[in-house]
mmCIF file of C-alpha atoms and ligand atoms in Angstrom:
data_model
loop_
_atom_site.group_PDB
_atom_site.id
_atom_site.type_symbol
_atom_site.label_atom_id
_atom_site.label_comp_id
_atom_site.label_asym_id
_atom_site.label_seq_id
_atom_site.Cartn_x
_atom_site.Cartn_y
_atom_site.Cartn_z
ATOM 1 C CA MET A 27 22.392 10.822 -186.127
ATOM 2 C CA ASN A 28 21.199 7.260 -185.873
ATOM 3 C CA GLU A 29 24.511 5.800 -184.471
ATOM 4 C CA ALA A 30 23.964 2.571 -182.730
ATOM 5 C CA ILE A 31 22.931 2.577 -179.072
ATOM 6 C CA PRO A 32 26.035 1.745 -177.043
ATOM 7 C CA GLN A 33 26.116 -1.259 -174.737
ATOM 8 C CA LEU A 34 25.575 -0.612 -171.088
ATOM 9 C CA ASP A 35 28.145 -2.500 -169.062
ATOM 10 C CA SER A 36 26.889 -1.525 -165.898
ATOM 11 C CA PHE A 37 23.423 -0.565 -164.677
ATOM 12 C CA ASP A 38 24.239 1.335 -161.524
ATOM 13 C CA GLU A 39 23.143 5.031 -160.962
ATOM 14 C CA ALA A 40 26.348 6.536 -162.201
ATOM 15 C CA ALA A 41 26.288 4.534 -165.368
ATOM 16 C CA LEU A 42 22.687 5.331 -166.078
ATOM 17 C CA GLU A 43 23.144 8.976 -165.292
ATOM 18 C CA ASP A 44 25.872 9.231 -167.911
ATOM 19 C CA ALA A 45 24.107 7.229 -170.527
ATOM 20 C CA PHE A 46 20.764 9.291 -170.214
ATOM 21 C CA ALA A 47 22.988 12.658 -170.063
ATOM 22 C CA THR A 48 24.478 11.869 -173.537
ATOM 23 C CA LEU A 49 21.019 11.191 -174.920
ATOM 24 C CA THR A 50 19.463 14.366 -173.578
ATOM 25 C CA LYS A 51 22.286 16.390 -175.202
ATOM 26 C CA GLU A 52 21.568 14.425 -178.272
ATOM 27 C CA VAL A 53 18.025 15.374 -178.335
ATOM 28 C CA HIS A 54 18.745 18.978 -177.772
ATOM 29 C CA GLU A 55 21.061 19.004 -180.634
ATOM 30 C CA ALA A 56 18.565 17.331 -183.141
ATOM 31 C CA ALA A 57 16.034 19.944 -181.977
ATOM 32 C CA THR A 58 18.140 22.814 -183.346
ATOM 33 C CA THR A 59 19.064 21.093 -186.661
ATOM 34 C CA GLU A 60 16.180 18.982 -187.874
ATOM 35 C CA ASP A 61 12.686 20.133 -189.047
ATOM 36 C CA ALA A 62 9.814 18.839 -186.938
ATOM 37 C CA GLU A 63 8.961 15.736 -189.076
ATOM 38 C CA THR A 64 12.526 14.558 -189.211
ATOM 39 C CA PHE A 65 12.888 14.963 -185.657
ATOM 40 C CA ARG A 66 9.864 13.085 -185.034
ATOM 41 C CA LEU A 67 10.736 10.077 -186.970
ATOM 42 C CA HIS A 68 14.452 10.203 -185.521
ATOM 43 C CA TRP A 69 13.124 10.017 -182.052
ATOM 44 C CA LEU A 70 9.779 8.487 -182.037
ATOM 45 C CA GLY A 71 9.830 6.320 -185.267
ATOM 46 C CA ARG A 72 8.219 3.002 -184.721
ATOM 47 C CA LYS A 73 10.815 0.775 -186.156
ATOM 48 C CA GLN A 74 14.181 2.822 -186.106
ATOM 49 C CA GLY A 75 13.216 5.568 -183.741
ATOM 50 C CA ARG A 76 15.957 6.213 -181.259
ATOM 51 C CA LEU A 77 13.558 5.732 -178.258
ATOM 52 C CA LYS A 78 12.521 2.252 -179.612
ATOM 53 C CA LEU A 79 16.114 1.172 -180.062
ATOM 54 C CA VAL A 80 17.141 2.446 -176.398
ATOM 55 C CA SER A 81 14.317 0.375 -175.186
ATOM 56 C CA GLU A 82 15.397 -2.581 -176.996
ATOM 57 C CA ALA A 83 18.993 -2.213 -175.989
ATOM 58 C CA TRP A 84 18.612 -1.326 -172.354
ATOM 59 C CA LEU A 85 15.250 -1.994 -170.900
ATOM 60 C CA LYS A 86 15.213 -5.536 -172.173
ATOM 61 C CA SER A 87 18.540 -6.478 -170.874
ATOM 62 C CA ALA A 88 18.460 -4.674 -167.613
ATOM 63 C CA PRO A 89 18.659 -6.603 -164.281
ATOM 64 C CA PRO A 90 15.404 -6.453 -162.370
ATOM 65 C CA GLU A 91 16.682 -4.113 -159.620
ATOM 66 C CA ALA A 92 17.629 -1.627 -162.508
ATOM 67 C CA ARG A 93 14.370 -1.626 -164.319
ATOM 68 C CA LYS A 94 12.885 1.132 -162.022
ATOM 69 C CA PRO A 95 15.663 3.766 -162.310
ATOM 70 C CA LEU A 96 16.061 2.973 -165.990
ATOM 71 C CA GLY A 97 12.140 3.245 -166.451
ATOM 72 C CA ILE A 98 12.119 6.638 -164.845
ATOM 73 C CA ARG A 99 14.809 8.187 -166.821
ATOM 74 C CA PHE A 100 13.509 6.545 -170.030
ATOM 75 C CA ASN A 101 9.981 8.344 -169.514
ATOM 76 C CA GLN A 102 11.857 11.609 -168.736
ATOM 77 C CA LEU A 103 13.712 11.468 -172.045
ATOM 78 C CA LYS A 104 10.490 10.736 -173.848
ATOM 79 C CA GLN A 105 8.760 13.628 -172.298
ATOM 80 C CA GLN A 106 11.619 15.801 -173.235
ATOM 81 C CA ILE A 107 11.236 14.728 -176.886
ATOM 82 C CA GLU A 108 7.367 15.110 -176.811
ATOM 83 C CA GLN A 109 7.729 18.611 -175.229
ATOM 84 C CA THR A 110 10.179 19.642 -177.940
ATOM 85 C CA LEU A 111 7.731 18.526 -180.629
ATOM 86 C CA GLU A 112 4.839 20.382 -179.215
ATOM 87 C CA ALA A 113 6.561 23.417 -179.205
ATOM 88 C CA PRO A 114 7.709 23.021 -182.867
ATOM 89 C CA ALA A 115 9.241 26.659 -182.990
ATOM 90 C CA THR A 116 12.115 25.351 -180.823
ATOM 91 C CA VAL A 117 12.969 22.752 -183.616
ATOM 92 C CA LYS A 118 14.955 23.974 -186.353
ATOM 93 C CA ALA A 119 13.791 27.536 -186.086
ATOM 94 C CA VAL A 120 16.263 28.345 -183.479
ATOM 95 C CA SER A 121 19.157 27.220 -185.562
ATOM 96 C CA GLN A 122 17.934 29.234 -188.583
ATOM 97 C CA GLY A 123 18.328 32.380 -186.458
ATOM 98 C CA ILE A 124 14.412 32.986 -186.536
ATOM 99 C CA ASP A 125 13.538 35.009 -183.531
ATOM 100 C CA ILE A 126 10.181 33.291 -182.458
ATOM 101 C CA THR A 127 9.326 35.995 -179.964
ATOM 102 C CA LEU A 128 8.732 38.552 -182.709
ATOM 103 C CA PRO A 129 5.263 39.310 -183.403
ATOM 104 C CA GLY A 130 3.576 37.535 -186.391
ATOM 105 C CA THR A 131 2.663 39.128 -189.763
ATOM 106 C CA LEU A 132 -0.457 41.261 -189.155
ATOM 107 C CA ARG A 133 -3.364 40.464 -191.256
ATOM 108 C CA ALA A 134 -6.093 43.019 -191.354
ATOM 109 C CA PRO A 135 -9.525 41.301 -190.953
ATOM 110 C CA GLY A 136 -11.660 41.815 -194.153
ATOM 111 C CA VAL A 137 -14.673 44.048 -193.956
ATOM 112 C CA PRO A 138 -17.585 44.493 -196.612
ATOM 113 C CA HIS A 139 -16.900 47.032 -199.389
ATOM 114 C CA PRO A 140 -18.825 50.219 -198.917
ATOM 115 C CA LEU A 141 -21.034 49.447 -201.750
ATOM 116 C CA LEU A 142 -21.972 46.090 -200.477
ATOM 117 C CA LYS A 143 -22.579 47.686 -197.224
ATOM 118 C CA THR A 144 -25.170 50.174 -198.745
ATOM 119 C CA MET A 145 -26.835 47.461 -200.787
ATOM 120 C CA HIS A 146 -27.240 45.277 -197.635
ATOM 121 C CA GLU A 147 -28.593 48.391 -195.761
ATOM 122 C CA ILE A 148 -31.209 49.001 -198.608
ATOM 123 C CA VAL A 149 -32.174 45.292 -198.641
ATOM 124 C CA ALA A 150 -32.582 45.144 -194.884
ATOM 125 C CA VAL A 151 -34.845 47.957 -194.847
ATOM 126 C CA PHE A 152 -37.205 46.058 -197.156
ATOM 127 C CA HIS A 153 -36.621 42.651 -195.354
ATOM 128 C CA HIS A 154 -38.160 44.544 -192.168
ATOM 129 C CA LEU A 155 -41.100 45.203 -194.306
ATOM 130 C CA GLY A 156 -41.777 41.504 -195.289
ATOM 131 C CA TYR A 157 -39.873 41.577 -198.626
ATOM 132 C CA SER A 158 -37.682 38.585 -199.580
ATOM 133 C CA THR A 159 -34.718 38.524 -202.000
ATOM 134 C CA ASN A 160 -34.507 37.401 -205.555
ATOM 135 C CA LEU A 161 -31.609 37.368 -207.780
ATOM 136 C CA GLY A 162 -31.208 36.876 -211.518
ATOM 137 C CA PRO A 163 -28.434 36.520 -214.372
ATOM 138 C CA GLN A 164 -26.228 39.391 -215.680
ATOM 139 C CA VAL A 165 -26.461 38.119 -219.228
ATOM 140 C CA GLU A 166 -29.973 38.354 -220.151
ATOM 141 C CA THR A 167 -32.078 37.832 -223.178
ATOM 142 C CA ASP A 168 -33.709 40.793 -224.972
ATOM 143 C CA PHE A 169 -37.202 39.433 -223.785
ATOM 144 C CA TYR A 170 -36.591 39.722 -220.174
ATOM 145 C CA ASN A 171 -34.606 42.899 -220.257
ATOM 146 C CA PHE A 172 -36.787 44.638 -222.905
ATOM 147 C CA GLU A 173 -39.761 43.111 -224.459
ATOM 148 C CA ALA A 174 -41.642 41.892 -221.619
ATOM 149 C CA LEU A 175 -41.224 45.131 -219.865
ATOM 150 C CA ASN A 176 -42.972 46.841 -222.756
ATOM 151 C CA PHE A 177 -39.986 48.072 -224.582
ATOM 152 C CA PRO A 178 -40.894 46.790 -228.142
ATOM 153 C CA PRO A 179 -38.041 46.137 -230.692
ATOM 154 C CA ASN A 180 -36.713 49.391 -232.138
ATOM 155 C CA HIS A 181 -38.860 51.486 -229.733
ATOM 156 C CA PRO A 182 -36.933 54.697 -228.914
ATOM 157 C CA ALA A 183 -37.484 53.951 -225.130
ATOM 158 C CA ARG A 184 -34.472 51.597 -225.679
ATOM 159 C CA ASP A 185 -32.227 54.409 -226.355
ATOM 160 C CA THR A 186 -32.342 55.562 -222.753
ATOM 161 C CA GLN A 187 -30.514 52.460 -221.835
ATOM 162 C CA ASP A 188 -27.280 52.195 -224.008
ATOM 163 C CA THR A 189 -27.022 48.417 -224.316
ATOM 164 C CA LEU A 190 -23.824 46.064 -224.370
ATOM 165 C CA VAL A 191 -24.860 43.146 -226.507
ATOM 166 C CA ILE A 192 -23.215 39.803 -226.810
ATOM 167 C CA ALA A 193 -21.705 39.100 -230.323
ATOM 168 C CA LYS A 194 -22.869 36.773 -233.003
ATOM 169 C CA GLN A 195 -26.566 36.515 -231.908
ATOM 170 C CA GLN A 196 -28.031 37.577 -235.330
ATOM 171 C CA SER A 197 -29.182 34.229 -236.236
ATOM 172 C CA ARG A 198 -31.361 34.021 -233.188
ATOM 173 C CA PRO A 199 -34.723 35.275 -232.955
ATOM 174 C CA ALA A 200 -34.756 38.860 -231.583
ATOM 175 C CA ARG A 201 -36.344 37.966 -228.261
ATOM 176 C CA ASP A 202 -33.733 35.335 -227.599
ATOM 177 C CA ARG A 203 -30.526 37.570 -228.365
ATOM 178 C CA LEU A 204 -28.256 37.838 -225.363
ATOM 179 C CA LEU A 205 -27.096 41.013 -223.810
ATOM 180 C CA MET A 206 -25.698 42.399 -220.527
ATOM 181 C CA ARG A 207 -28.774 43.480 -218.375
ATOM 182 C CA THR A 208 -29.151 47.235 -218.428
ATOM 183 C CA HIS A 209 -31.079 47.079 -215.104
ATOM 184 C CA THR A 210 -32.473 44.639 -212.541
ATOM 185 C CA SER A 211 -36.261 44.834 -213.862
ATOM 186 C CA PRO A 212 -35.964 41.680 -215.850
ATOM 187 C CA VAL A 213 -36.033 39.912 -212.472
ATOM 188 C CA GLN A 214 -39.369 41.315 -212.002
ATOM 189 C CA ILE A 215 -40.496 39.334 -215.009
ATOM 190 C CA ARG A 216 -38.534 36.148 -214.015
ATOM 191 C CA THR A 217 -40.311 36.233 -210.616
ATOM 192 C CA MET A 218 -43.789 36.764 -211.778
ATOM 193 C CA ILE A 219 -43.400 34.081 -214.265
ATOM 194 C CA ASP A 220 -42.328 31.642 -211.561
ATOM 195 C CA GLN A 221 -44.701 33.013 -208.755
ATOM 196 C CA ALA A 222 -48.380 33.917 -208.497
ATOM 197 C CA PRO A 223 -49.209 36.895 -206.439
ATOM 198 C CA PRO A 224 -48.840 38.001 -203.549
ATOM 199 C CA ILE A 225 -45.170 39.209 -204.421
ATOM 200 C CA ARG A 226 -42.860 41.292 -202.145
ATOM 201 C CA ILE A 227 -39.228 41.082 -203.267
ATOM 202 C CA VAL A 228 -36.255 43.050 -203.640
ATOM 203 C CA ILE A 229 -33.575 42.452 -206.215
ATOM 204 C CA PRO A 230 -30.102 43.559 -205.688
ATOM 205 C CA GLY A 231 -27.385 43.118 -208.367
ATOM 206 C CA LYS A 232 -24.833 44.283 -211.109
ATOM 207 C CA VAL A 233 -26.149 46.067 -214.225
ATOM 208 C CA HIS A 234 -24.054 46.964 -217.351
ATOM 209 C CA ARG A 235 -24.403 49.984 -219.815
ATOM 210 C CA ASN A 236 -22.366 51.267 -222.610
ATOM 211 C CA ASP A 237 -21.749 54.746 -220.882
ATOM 212 C CA ALA A 238 -18.645 56.419 -220.765
ATOM 213 C CA ALA A 239 -16.930 56.515 -217.152
ATOM 214 C CA ASP A 240 -16.955 59.952 -215.606
ATOM 215 C CA ALA A 241 -17.473 61.285 -211.949
ATOM 216 C CA THR A 242 -20.989 59.911 -211.691
ATOM 217 C CA HIS A 243 -21.060 57.132 -214.425
ATOM 218 C CA SER A 244 -19.651 53.698 -214.600
ATOM 219 C CA PRO A 245 -20.352 51.106 -217.357
ATOM 220 C CA ILE A 246 -20.896 48.456 -214.567
ATOM 221 C CA PHE A 247 -22.926 49.632 -211.531
ATOM 222 C CA HIS A 248 -25.413 48.350 -208.991
ATOM 223 C CA GLN A 249 -29.194 48.565 -208.585
ATOM 224 C CA VAL A 250 -31.723 47.543 -205.914
ATOM 225 C CA GLU A 251 -35.132 46.744 -207.621
ATOM 226 C CA GLY A 252 -38.407 46.261 -205.641
ATOM 227 C CA LEU A 253 -41.648 44.706 -206.713
ATOM 228 C CA CYS A 254 -44.851 44.561 -204.651
ATOM 229 C CA VAL A 255 -47.913 42.804 -206.378
ATOM 230 C CA ASP A 256 -51.094 42.014 -204.715
ATOM 231 C CA THR A 257 -55.007 42.800 -204.732
ATOM 232 C CA ASN A 258 -55.557 46.473 -204.043
ATOM 233 C CA ILE A 259 -52.060 47.845 -204.137
ATOM 234 C CA THR A 260 -52.300 51.559 -204.901
ATOM 235 C CA PHE A 261 -50.023 54.566 -205.543
ATOM 236 C CA SER A 262 -50.302 55.467 -201.981
ATOM 237 C CA ASP A 263 -48.777 52.226 -200.949
ATOM 238 C CA LEU A 264 -45.895 52.990 -203.092
ATOM 239 C CA LYS A 265 -45.575 56.452 -201.567
ATOM 240 C CA GLY A 266 -45.735 55.254 -198.085
ATOM 241 C CA THR A 267 -43.243 52.427 -198.787
ATOM 242 C CA LEU A 268 -40.646 54.664 -200.248
ATOM 243 C CA ASP A 269 -41.073 57.473 -197.943
ATOM 244 C CA HIS A 270 -40.341 54.946 -195.089
ATOM 245 C CA ALA A 271 -37.334 53.512 -196.933
ATOM 246 C CA MET A 272 -35.818 56.828 -197.466
ATOM 247 C CA LYS A 273 -36.210 57.961 -193.856
ATOM 248 C CA ALA A 274 -34.716 54.591 -192.812
ATOM 249 C CA LEU A 275 -31.685 55.058 -195.062
ATOM 250 C CA PHE A 276 -31.112 58.927 -194.716
ATOM 251 C CA GLY A 277 -32.771 59.857 -191.298
ATOM 252 C CA SER A 278 -36.097 60.416 -190.223
ATOM 253 C CA GLY A 279 -35.907 64.307 -191.128
ATOM 254 C CA VAL A 280 -35.884 63.660 -194.752
ATOM 255 C CA LYS A 281 -38.888 64.492 -197.010
ATOM 256 C CA THR A 282 -39.650 62.880 -200.347
ATOM 257 C CA ARG A 283 -41.527 64.133 -203.195
ATOM 258 C CA PHE A 284 -42.780 62.416 -206.236
ATOM 259 C CA PHE A 285 -42.312 63.874 -209.899
ATOM 260 C CA PRO A 286 -43.921 62.561 -213.003
ATOM 261 C CA SER A 287 -41.711 60.571 -215.089
ATOM 262 C CA PHE A 288 -41.742 57.781 -217.676
ATOM 263 C CA PHE A 289 -40.765 54.294 -217.752
ATOM 264 C CA PRO A 290 -42.298 51.731 -220.429
ATOM 265 C CA PHE A 291 -43.035 49.217 -217.646
ATOM 266 C CA THR A 292 -44.813 51.448 -215.093
ATOM 267 C CA GLU A 293 -47.875 53.736 -215.517
ATOM 268 C CA PRO A 294 -48.130 56.134 -213.801
ATOM 269 C CA SER A 295 -44.207 56.493 -213.410
ATOM 270 C CA ALA A 296 -42.510 58.974 -210.986
ATOM 271 C CA ASP A 297 -39.013 59.886 -210.083
ATOM 272 C CA VAL A 298 -38.579 60.135 -206.368
ATOM 273 C CA GLN A 299 -36.635 63.159 -204.840
ATOM 274 C CA ILE A 300 -35.536 63.429 -200.991
ATOM 275 C CA SER A 301 -34.818 66.847 -199.336
ATOM 276 C CA CYS A 302 -31.199 67.620 -199.626
ATOM 277 C CA ILE A 303 -29.421 66.139 -196.579
ATOM 278 C CA PHE A 304 -26.409 68.358 -196.927
ATOM 279 C CA CYS A 305 -28.520 71.673 -196.600
ATOM 280 C CA ASN A 306 -31.780 70.460 -195.244
ATOM 281 C CA GLY A 307 -33.474 71.643 -198.274
ATOM 282 C CA LYS A 308 -32.164 75.268 -198.232
ATOM 283 C CA GLY A 309 -30.198 74.852 -201.363
ATOM 284 C CA CYS A 310 -26.442 74.205 -201.836
ATOM 285 C CA ARG A 311 -23.970 73.051 -204.354
ATOM 286 C CA LYS A 312 -24.795 69.302 -203.796
ATOM 287 C CA CYS A 313 -28.408 69.747 -204.783
ATOM 288 C CA LYS A 314 -27.592 72.443 -207.545
ATOM 289 C CA HIS A 315 -29.557 74.948 -205.175
ATOM 290 C CA SER A 316 -32.802 73.197 -205.651
ATOM 291 C CA GLY A 317 -33.075 71.800 -202.113
ATOM 292 C CA TRP A 318 -33.902 68.310 -203.547
ATOM 293 C CA ILE A 319 -31.928 65.258 -204.717
ATOM 294 C CA GLU A 320 -33.172 62.854 -207.146
ATOM 295 C CA LEU A 321 -32.767 59.142 -206.141
ATOM 296 C CA LEU A 322 -34.916 56.745 -207.811
ATOM 297 C CA GLY A 323 -37.632 55.627 -210.353
ATOM 298 C CA CYS A 324 -40.926 53.917 -209.781
ATOM 299 C CA GLY A 325 -44.422 53.417 -210.789
ATOM 300 C CA MET A 326 -47.492 51.242 -210.870
ATOM 301 C CA VAL A 327 -46.817 48.116 -212.861
ATOM 302 C CA ASP A 328 -48.135 48.579 -216.296
ATOM 303 C CA PRO A 329 -50.872 46.083 -217.374
ATOM 304 C CA ALA A 330 -48.919 45.446 -220.496
ATOM 305 C CA VAL A 331 -46.236 43.859 -218.254
ATOM 306 C CA PHE A 332 -48.866 41.680 -216.500
ATOM 307 C CA ALA A 333 -50.186 40.636 -220.017
ATOM 308 C CA ALA A 334 -46.733 39.767 -221.122
ATOM 309 C CA VAL A 335 -46.207 37.569 -217.841
ATOM 310 C CA ASP A 336 -49.331 35.764 -218.166
ATOM 311 C CA GLU A 337 -48.692 34.981 -221.859
ATOM 312 C CA GLN A 338 -45.440 33.526 -220.808
ATOM 313 C CA ARG A 339 -46.785 31.621 -217.767
ATOM 314 C CA THR A 340 -49.447 29.995 -220.152
ATOM 315 C CA ALA A 341 -46.774 29.167 -222.681
ATOM 316 C CA GLN A 342 -44.765 27.357 -219.775
ATOM 317 C CA GLY A 343 -47.950 25.435 -218.546
ATOM 318 C CA HIS A 344 -48.591 27.633 -215.585
ATOM 319 C CA GLN A 345 -52.137 29.208 -214.677
ATOM 320 C CA PRO A 346 -52.336 32.882 -215.733
ATOM 321 C CA ALA A 347 -52.350 34.739 -212.557
ATOM 322 C CA TYR A 348 -52.000 38.496 -213.328
ATOM 323 C CA ASP A 349 -55.427 39.754 -214.372
ATOM 324 C CA PRO A 350 -54.910 43.570 -214.352
ATOM 325 C CA LYS A 351 -58.598 43.943 -213.317
ATOM 326 C CA LYS A 352 -57.776 42.150 -210.127
ATOM 327 C CA ILE A 353 -54.124 42.469 -209.671
ATOM 328 C CA THR A 354 -52.087 45.699 -209.193
ATOM 329 C CA GLY A 355 -48.496 46.322 -208.148
ATOM 330 C CA PHE A 356 -45.738 48.879 -207.761
ATOM 331 C CA ALA A 357 -42.185 48.695 -208.697
ATOM 332 C CA PHE A 358 -39.107 50.828 -208.002
ATOM 333 C CA GLY A 359 -35.439 50.790 -208.849
ATOM 334 C CA MET A 360 -32.592 52.668 -207.252
ATOM 335 C CA GLY A 361 -28.718 53.103 -207.986
ATOM 336 C CA VAL A 362 -26.636 51.757 -205.014
ATOM 337 C CA GLU A 363 -23.507 53.796 -206.050
ATOM 338 C CA ARG A 364 -25.596 56.936 -206.217
ATOM 339 C CA ILE A 365 -26.922 56.331 -202.597
ATOM 340 C CA ALA A 366 -23.696 55.408 -201.253
ATOM 341 C CA MET A 367 -22.170 58.591 -202.703
ATOM 342 C CA ILE A 368 -24.890 60.781 -200.848
ATOM 343 C CA GLN A 369 -24.717 58.750 -197.683
ATOM 344 C CA HIS A 370 -20.850 59.209 -197.505
ATOM 345 C CA GLY A 371 -20.313 62.595 -199.544
ATOM 346 C CA ILE A 372 -18.269 60.906 -202.156
ATOM 347 C CA SER A 373 -17.763 62.949 -205.244
ATOM 348 C CA ASP A 374 -16.148 60.666 -207.551
ATOM 349 C CA ILE A 375 -17.796 57.133 -208.381
ATOM 350 C CA GLY A 376 -14.276 55.786 -209.581
ATOM 351 C CA HIS A 377 -13.218 55.527 -205.771
ATOM 352 C CA PHE A 378 -15.583 52.573 -205.388
ATOM 353 C CA TYR A 379 -13.695 50.497 -208.014
ATOM 354 C CA SER A 380 -10.115 51.719 -207.634
ATOM 355 C CA GLY A 381 -9.258 49.308 -204.816
ATOM 356 C CA ASP A 382 -7.263 52.099 -203.057
ATOM 357 C CA MET A 383 -6.773 51.199 -199.417
ATOM 358 C CA ARG A 384 -6.668 54.746 -198.322
ATOM 359 C CA PHE A 385 -10.371 55.152 -199.599
ATOM 360 C CA LEU A 386 -11.607 51.711 -198.497
ATOM 361 C CA GLU A 387 -10.087 51.774 -194.960
ATOM 362 C CA GLN A 388 -12.337 54.634 -194.191
ATOM 363 C CA PHE A 389 -15.306 52.271 -194.133
ATOM 364 C CA ALA A 390 -13.490 49.702 -192.020
HETATM 365 N N1 LIG B 18 -35.232 50.096 -214.336
HETATM 366 C C1 LIG B 18 -35.313 51.532 -214.245
HETATM 367 C C2 LIG B 18 -33.934 52.060 -214.539
HETATM 368 O O1 LIG B 18 -32.767 51.281 -214.561
HETATM 369 C C3 LIG B 18 -35.689 51.851 -212.919
HETATM 370 C C4 LIG B 18 -37.200 51.534 -212.427
HETATM 371 C C5 LIG B 18 -37.336 50.315 -211.699
HETATM 372 C C6 LIG B 18 -38.267 52.555 -212.731
HETATM 373 C C7 LIG B 18 -38.560 49.950 -211.525
HETATM 374 C C8 LIG B 18 -39.481 52.054 -212.323
HETATM 375 C C9 LIG B 18 -39.603 50.942 -211.829
HETATM 376 O O2 LIG B 18 -33.827 53.118 -215.120
#
C-alpha cells in the first residue's frame, strides 16, 4: 500500500496499458482488504491519495500527444474506484467471507398493543361525537383524586378504591398529600377548574389500586373517562351517548341497560350493562347466565362537585362558572382491560402485561 508511483519511461499505448493494468489490480486488491473509509482515503485522499499521486507523476509530465489516452485511462480508473465505494459491500466484506447475497435480518414492524388499540377505539368513538382528549398526572393529590370528587376525608366511600399512597406525606395538609390516582376522574376536576362550560372531553390513562393481581384484576390498569357539561344536559343525553358508544364498540345489535348504583361524585349514578355478546342475551358462562355484562359506571355530575370546582376557580382568580341551577352534566368511566377482554374473548388480564409474543402477535 502507498508505494511510490513508478516513473513512466515511455508514454506509448503499450506502456500505458501496462501501467494502468497494474493500478486496476491494485484497486481490486485494496477493495477486498480495506474497509470503506480506509479505501476511500487510500485512493481519493486529497493530499496522499493514489489518484492524486498518479495525476502528479504522470499527467503533468506526459508529452502533449499522450495526454488524451492517458486522460481516458485515468478517468476509467477513477470510475472503478468510485463504483467500488458506492457498492460498499464489495469492500472488505468479500474478504471477510460475508455472503452479501443472503437476506438481511428480518425485523417485524411494531404494532399497537391490544390495550392501546382498544383505548384508541373508545376515544375515537367520542371524538366523532365532538369530544376532545385531556390527560392528567398519575401521581395526584388527595384533593383532586378524592376531596373535590365528594369523597370527604375518612369517608367510607374511600374504601371502594384501595389506594397506593406516596410515603412521607404526613407533614402536609391532608388535601395536598400525594397518591397514585385510583381513577381518571381527578382529570374531570382539573379540566373544569381550567375551563368554563361547555365541556366535552374524554380522558384515557393509567390508574393504580392496591388490588391483588388475579385473572381480572391488576394493580395498574387503564380507564377512559368522559365528561360532558353544558346547559340542559339530562340523563337521557347520558343514556343516548353511552348506548351509541356501546353499539359503536360491540356492534349495532347490543342492547344497554342502566342499573342504579352509587358514586360520590355523581347523583343519580348508574352501572351500565350490555346484552351478552357471546350468547346474545340468552345466558351463558361468560355472563354468569344472566344475559348481561356489566361494563361501566356513570351518572349526573353531583352539585357538590360543581361547588368544589367553583371554590377552587375562585381561589385561583377565575370566575365561578358552574352554578348547578344553570349547569348540568354527566360523567362516565370504563375499564379498558375489561372492554378489550370482552372484545377478544381473553380470560386472563395478565396476558396484556406478560410481553409474550405468542399472545401479542395475534393482534398484529
Ligand atoms: N371513577 C369511577 C371508578 O373508577 C368510575 C366513574 C367515572 C363513575 C365517572 C361515574 C362517573 O370506579
